[in-house]
PDB file of C-alpha atoms in Angstrom:
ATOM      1  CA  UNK T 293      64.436 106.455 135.710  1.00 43.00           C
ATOM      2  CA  UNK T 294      66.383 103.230 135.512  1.00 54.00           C
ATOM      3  CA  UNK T 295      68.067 101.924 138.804  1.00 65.00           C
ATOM      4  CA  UNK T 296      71.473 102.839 138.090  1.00 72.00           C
ATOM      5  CA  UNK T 297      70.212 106.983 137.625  1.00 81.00           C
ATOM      6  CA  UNK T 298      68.253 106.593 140.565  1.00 79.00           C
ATOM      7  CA  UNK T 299      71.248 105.316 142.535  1.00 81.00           C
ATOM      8  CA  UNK T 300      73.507 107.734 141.441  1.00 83.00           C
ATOM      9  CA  UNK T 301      71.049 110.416 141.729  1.00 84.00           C
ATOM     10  CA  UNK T 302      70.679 109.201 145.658  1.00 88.00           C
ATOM     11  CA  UNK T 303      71.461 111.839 148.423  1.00 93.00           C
ATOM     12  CA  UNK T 304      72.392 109.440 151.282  1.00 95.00           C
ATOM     13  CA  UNK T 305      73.744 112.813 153.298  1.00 96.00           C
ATOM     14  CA  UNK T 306      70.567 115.236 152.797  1.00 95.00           C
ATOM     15  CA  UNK T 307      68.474 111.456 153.908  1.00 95.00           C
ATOM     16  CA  UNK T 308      70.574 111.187 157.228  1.00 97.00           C
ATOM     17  CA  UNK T 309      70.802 115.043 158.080  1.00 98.00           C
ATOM     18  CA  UNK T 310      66.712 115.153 157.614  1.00 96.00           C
ATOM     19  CA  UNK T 311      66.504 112.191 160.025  1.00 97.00           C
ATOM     20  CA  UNK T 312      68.669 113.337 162.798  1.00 98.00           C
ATOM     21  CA  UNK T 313      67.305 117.212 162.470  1.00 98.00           C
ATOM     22  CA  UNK T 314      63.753 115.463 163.159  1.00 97.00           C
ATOM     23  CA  UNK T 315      64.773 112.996 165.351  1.00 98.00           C
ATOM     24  CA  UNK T 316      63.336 113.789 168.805  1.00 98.00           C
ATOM     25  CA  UNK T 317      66.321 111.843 170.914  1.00 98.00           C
ATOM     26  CA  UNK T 318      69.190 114.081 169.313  1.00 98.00           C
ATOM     27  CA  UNK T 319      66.887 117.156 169.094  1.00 98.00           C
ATOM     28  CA  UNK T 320      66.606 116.759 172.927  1.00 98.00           C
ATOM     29  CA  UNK T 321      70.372 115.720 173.608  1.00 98.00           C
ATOM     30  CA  UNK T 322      71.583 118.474 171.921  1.00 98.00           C
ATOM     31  CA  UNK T 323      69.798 121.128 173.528  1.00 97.00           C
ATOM     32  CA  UNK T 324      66.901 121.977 170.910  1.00 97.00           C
ATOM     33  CA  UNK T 325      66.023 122.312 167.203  1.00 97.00           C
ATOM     34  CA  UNK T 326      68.806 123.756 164.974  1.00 97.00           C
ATOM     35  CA  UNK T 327      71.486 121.737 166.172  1.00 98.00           C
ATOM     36  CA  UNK T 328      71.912 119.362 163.147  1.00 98.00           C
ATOM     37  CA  UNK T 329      73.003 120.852 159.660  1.00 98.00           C
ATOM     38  CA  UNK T 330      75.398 120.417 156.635  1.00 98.00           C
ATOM     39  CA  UNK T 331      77.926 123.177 157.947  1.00 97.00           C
ATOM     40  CA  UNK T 332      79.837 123.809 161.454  1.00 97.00           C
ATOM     41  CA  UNK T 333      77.858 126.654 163.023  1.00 96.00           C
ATOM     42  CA  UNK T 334      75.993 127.883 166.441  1.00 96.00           C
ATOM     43  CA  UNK T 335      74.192 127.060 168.337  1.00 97.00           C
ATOM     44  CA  UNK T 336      76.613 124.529 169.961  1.00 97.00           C
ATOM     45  CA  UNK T 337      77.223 122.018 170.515  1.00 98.00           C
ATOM     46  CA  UNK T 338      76.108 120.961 166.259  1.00 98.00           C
ATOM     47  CA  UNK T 339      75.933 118.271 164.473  1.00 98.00           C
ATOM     48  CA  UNK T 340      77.333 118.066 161.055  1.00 98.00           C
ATOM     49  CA  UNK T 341      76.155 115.546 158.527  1.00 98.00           C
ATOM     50  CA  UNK T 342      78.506 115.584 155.177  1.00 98.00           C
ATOM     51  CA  UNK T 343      79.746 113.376 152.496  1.00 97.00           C
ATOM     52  CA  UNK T 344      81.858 111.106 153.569  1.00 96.00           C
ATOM     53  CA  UNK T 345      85.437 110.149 152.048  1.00 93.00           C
ATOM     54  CA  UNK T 346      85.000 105.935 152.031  1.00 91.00           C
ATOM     55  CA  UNK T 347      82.137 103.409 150.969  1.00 93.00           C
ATOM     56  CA  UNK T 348      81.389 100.855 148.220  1.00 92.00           C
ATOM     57  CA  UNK T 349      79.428 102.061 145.381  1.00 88.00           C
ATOM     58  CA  UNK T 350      79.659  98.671 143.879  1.00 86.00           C
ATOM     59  CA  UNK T 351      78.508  98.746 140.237  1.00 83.00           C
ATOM     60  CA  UNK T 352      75.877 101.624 140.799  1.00 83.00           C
ATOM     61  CA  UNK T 353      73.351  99.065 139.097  1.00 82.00           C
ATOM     62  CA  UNK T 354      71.477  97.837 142.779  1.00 84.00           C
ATOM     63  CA  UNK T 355      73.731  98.133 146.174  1.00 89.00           C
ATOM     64  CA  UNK T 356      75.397 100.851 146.884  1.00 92.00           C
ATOM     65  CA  UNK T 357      77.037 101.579 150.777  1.00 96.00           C
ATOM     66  CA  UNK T 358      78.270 105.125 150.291  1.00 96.00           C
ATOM     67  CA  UNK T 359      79.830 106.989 153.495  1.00 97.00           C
ATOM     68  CA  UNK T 360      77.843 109.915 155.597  1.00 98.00           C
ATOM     69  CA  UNK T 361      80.073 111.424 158.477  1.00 98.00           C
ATOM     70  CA  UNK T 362      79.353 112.605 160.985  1.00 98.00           C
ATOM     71  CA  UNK T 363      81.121 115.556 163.487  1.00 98.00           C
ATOM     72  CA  UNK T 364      80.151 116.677 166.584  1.00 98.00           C
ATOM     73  CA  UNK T 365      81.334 120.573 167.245  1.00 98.00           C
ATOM     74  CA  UNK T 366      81.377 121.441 171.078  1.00 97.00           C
ATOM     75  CA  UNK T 367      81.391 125.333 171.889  1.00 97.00           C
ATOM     76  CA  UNK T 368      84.747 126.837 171.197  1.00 95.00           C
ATOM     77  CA  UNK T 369      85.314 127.964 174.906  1.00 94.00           C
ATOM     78  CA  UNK T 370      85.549 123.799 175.054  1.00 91.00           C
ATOM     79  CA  UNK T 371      81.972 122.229 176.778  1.00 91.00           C
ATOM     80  CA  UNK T 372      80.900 120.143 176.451  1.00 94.00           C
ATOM     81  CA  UNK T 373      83.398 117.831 177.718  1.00 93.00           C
ATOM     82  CA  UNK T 374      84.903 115.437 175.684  1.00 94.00           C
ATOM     83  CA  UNK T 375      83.071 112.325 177.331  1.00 95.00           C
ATOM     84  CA  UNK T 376      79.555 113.610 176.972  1.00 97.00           C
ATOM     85  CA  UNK T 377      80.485 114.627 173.232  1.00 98.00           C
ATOM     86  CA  UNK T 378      81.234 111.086 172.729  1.00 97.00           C
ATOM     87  CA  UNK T 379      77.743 109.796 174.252  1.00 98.00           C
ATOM     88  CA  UNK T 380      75.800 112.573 171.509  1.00 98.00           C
ATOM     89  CA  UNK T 381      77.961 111.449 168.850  1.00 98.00           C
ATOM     90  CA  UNK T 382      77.189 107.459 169.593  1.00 98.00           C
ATOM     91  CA  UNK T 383      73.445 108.500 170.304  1.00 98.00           C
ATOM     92  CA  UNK T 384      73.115 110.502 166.766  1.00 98.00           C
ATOM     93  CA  UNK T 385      74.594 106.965 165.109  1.00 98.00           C
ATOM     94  CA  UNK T 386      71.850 104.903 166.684  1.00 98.00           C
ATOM     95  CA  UNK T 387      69.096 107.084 165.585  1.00 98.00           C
ATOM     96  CA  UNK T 388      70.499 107.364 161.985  1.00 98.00           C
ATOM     97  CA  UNK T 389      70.711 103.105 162.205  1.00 98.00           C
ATOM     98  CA  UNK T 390      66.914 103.460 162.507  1.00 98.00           C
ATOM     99  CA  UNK T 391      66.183 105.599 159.177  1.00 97.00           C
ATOM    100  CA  UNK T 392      65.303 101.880 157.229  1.00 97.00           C
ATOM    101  CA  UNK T 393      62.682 101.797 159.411  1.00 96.00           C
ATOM    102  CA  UNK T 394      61.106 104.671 158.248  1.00 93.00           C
ATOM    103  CA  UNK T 395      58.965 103.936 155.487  1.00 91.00           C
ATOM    104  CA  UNK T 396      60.526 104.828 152.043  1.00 87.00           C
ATOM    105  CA  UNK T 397      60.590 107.870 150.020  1.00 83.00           C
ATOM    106  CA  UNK T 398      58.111 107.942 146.563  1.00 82.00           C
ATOM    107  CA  UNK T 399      60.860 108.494 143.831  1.00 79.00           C
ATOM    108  CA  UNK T 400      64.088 107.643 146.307  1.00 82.00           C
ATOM    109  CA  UNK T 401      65.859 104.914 146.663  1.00 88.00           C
ATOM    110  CA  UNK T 402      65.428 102.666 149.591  1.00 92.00           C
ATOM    111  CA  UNK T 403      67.592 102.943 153.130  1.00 95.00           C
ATOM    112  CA  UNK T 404      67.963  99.534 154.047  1.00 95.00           C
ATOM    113  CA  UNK T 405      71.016  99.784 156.625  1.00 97.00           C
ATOM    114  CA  UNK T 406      72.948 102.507 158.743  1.00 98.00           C
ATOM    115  CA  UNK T 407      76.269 100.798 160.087  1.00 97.00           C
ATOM    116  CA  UNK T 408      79.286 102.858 161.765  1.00 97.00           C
ATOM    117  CA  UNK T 409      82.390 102.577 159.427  1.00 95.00           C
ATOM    118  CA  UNK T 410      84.964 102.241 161.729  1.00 91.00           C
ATOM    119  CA  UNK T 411      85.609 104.056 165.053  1.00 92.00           C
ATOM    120  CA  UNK T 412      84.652 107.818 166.930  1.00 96.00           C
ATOM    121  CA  UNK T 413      87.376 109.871 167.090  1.00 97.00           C
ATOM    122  CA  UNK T 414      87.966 112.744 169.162  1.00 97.00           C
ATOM    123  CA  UNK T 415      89.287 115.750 166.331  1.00 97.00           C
ATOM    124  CA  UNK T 416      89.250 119.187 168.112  1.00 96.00           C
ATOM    125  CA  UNK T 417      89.928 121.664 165.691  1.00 96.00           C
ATOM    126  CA  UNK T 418      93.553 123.661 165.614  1.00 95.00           C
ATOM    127  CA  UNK T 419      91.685 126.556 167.616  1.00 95.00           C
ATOM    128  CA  UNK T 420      90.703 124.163 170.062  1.00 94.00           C
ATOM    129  CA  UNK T 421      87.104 123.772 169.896  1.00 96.00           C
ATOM    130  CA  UNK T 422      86.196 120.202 170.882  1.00 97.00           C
ATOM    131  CA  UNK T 423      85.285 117.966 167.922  1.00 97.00           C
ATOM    132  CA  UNK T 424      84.490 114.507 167.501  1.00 98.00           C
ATOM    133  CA  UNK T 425      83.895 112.446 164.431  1.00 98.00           C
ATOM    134  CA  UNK T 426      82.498 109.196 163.037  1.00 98.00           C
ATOM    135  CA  UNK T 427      81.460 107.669 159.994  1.00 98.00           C
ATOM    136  CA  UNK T 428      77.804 105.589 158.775  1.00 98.00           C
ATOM    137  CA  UNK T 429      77.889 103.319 156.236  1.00 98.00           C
ATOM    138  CA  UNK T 430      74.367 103.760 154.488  1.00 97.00           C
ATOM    139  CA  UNK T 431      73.031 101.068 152.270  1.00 96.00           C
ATOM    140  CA  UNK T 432      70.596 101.956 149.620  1.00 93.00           C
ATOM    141  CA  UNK T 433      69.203 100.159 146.537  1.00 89.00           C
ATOM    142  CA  UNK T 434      66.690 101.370 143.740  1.00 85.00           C
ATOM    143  CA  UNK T 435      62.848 101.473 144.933  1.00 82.00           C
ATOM    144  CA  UNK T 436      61.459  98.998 142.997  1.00 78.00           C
ATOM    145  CA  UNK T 437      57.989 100.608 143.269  1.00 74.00           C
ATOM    146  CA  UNK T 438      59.201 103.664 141.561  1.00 63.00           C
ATOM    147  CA  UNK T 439      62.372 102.175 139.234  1.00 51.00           C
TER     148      UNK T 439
END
């Protein structure tokens, strides 16, 4: 597979929602395994890692810095409170920044940066249930082992 396949092939979001559903730091701030998935659902409060709507894809050909967010769902009756939402939300960035650490996938391309994109924003939802969001920044470029 050339690099540019590869890199357009790349999923950035299933890379960062494996990570944090591992990860024993958000596993044990949010309350146990189950918490982190792709879709807003019990057991609260749950992490959900999606595509994000910003990034730079450059030319597809080596670098691209495609956008994962992140949103933090409290329980709908409104707990946690907004501040300690905000510290989960912050701590689940940190441990994605350390997926290039992780030594790289056979066949993937290579994670070589987790940044935030620009700032955490407190979102509830129009029912009310406390929601907070933020978006990584994830830098990837064609594994030359496997290119």
């Amino acid at each position: 597979m050339s690099n540019a396949y590869a890199l357009a092939d790349a999923d950035e979001v299933a890379a960062v929602l494996a990570w944090l559903a591992e990860h024993p730091k958000i596993t044990e701030a949010l309350g146990g395994p189950g918490h982190v998935s792709g879709t807003r659902e019990a057991p609260w409060p749950h992490l959900r890692v999606a595509a994000g709507p910003g990034g730079d894809l450059g030319t597809l050909t080596w670098r691209t810095e495609p956008e994962v967010t992140l949103e933090l769902f409290g329980d709908p009756g409104g707990w946690p409170g907004p501040a300690a939402l905000s510290r989960i939300l912050k701590l689940c960035a940190v441990a994605a920044a350390e997926l290039p650490d992780a030594p790289p996938t056979p066949g993937l391309p290579i994670i070589s940066g987790v940044r935030p994109s620009g700032v955490l924003l407190e979102s509830p939802l129009e029912t009310g249930q406390p929601r907070w969001v933020m978006g990584l920044l994830v830098t990837q470029h064609p594994n030359p082992e496997t290119s």
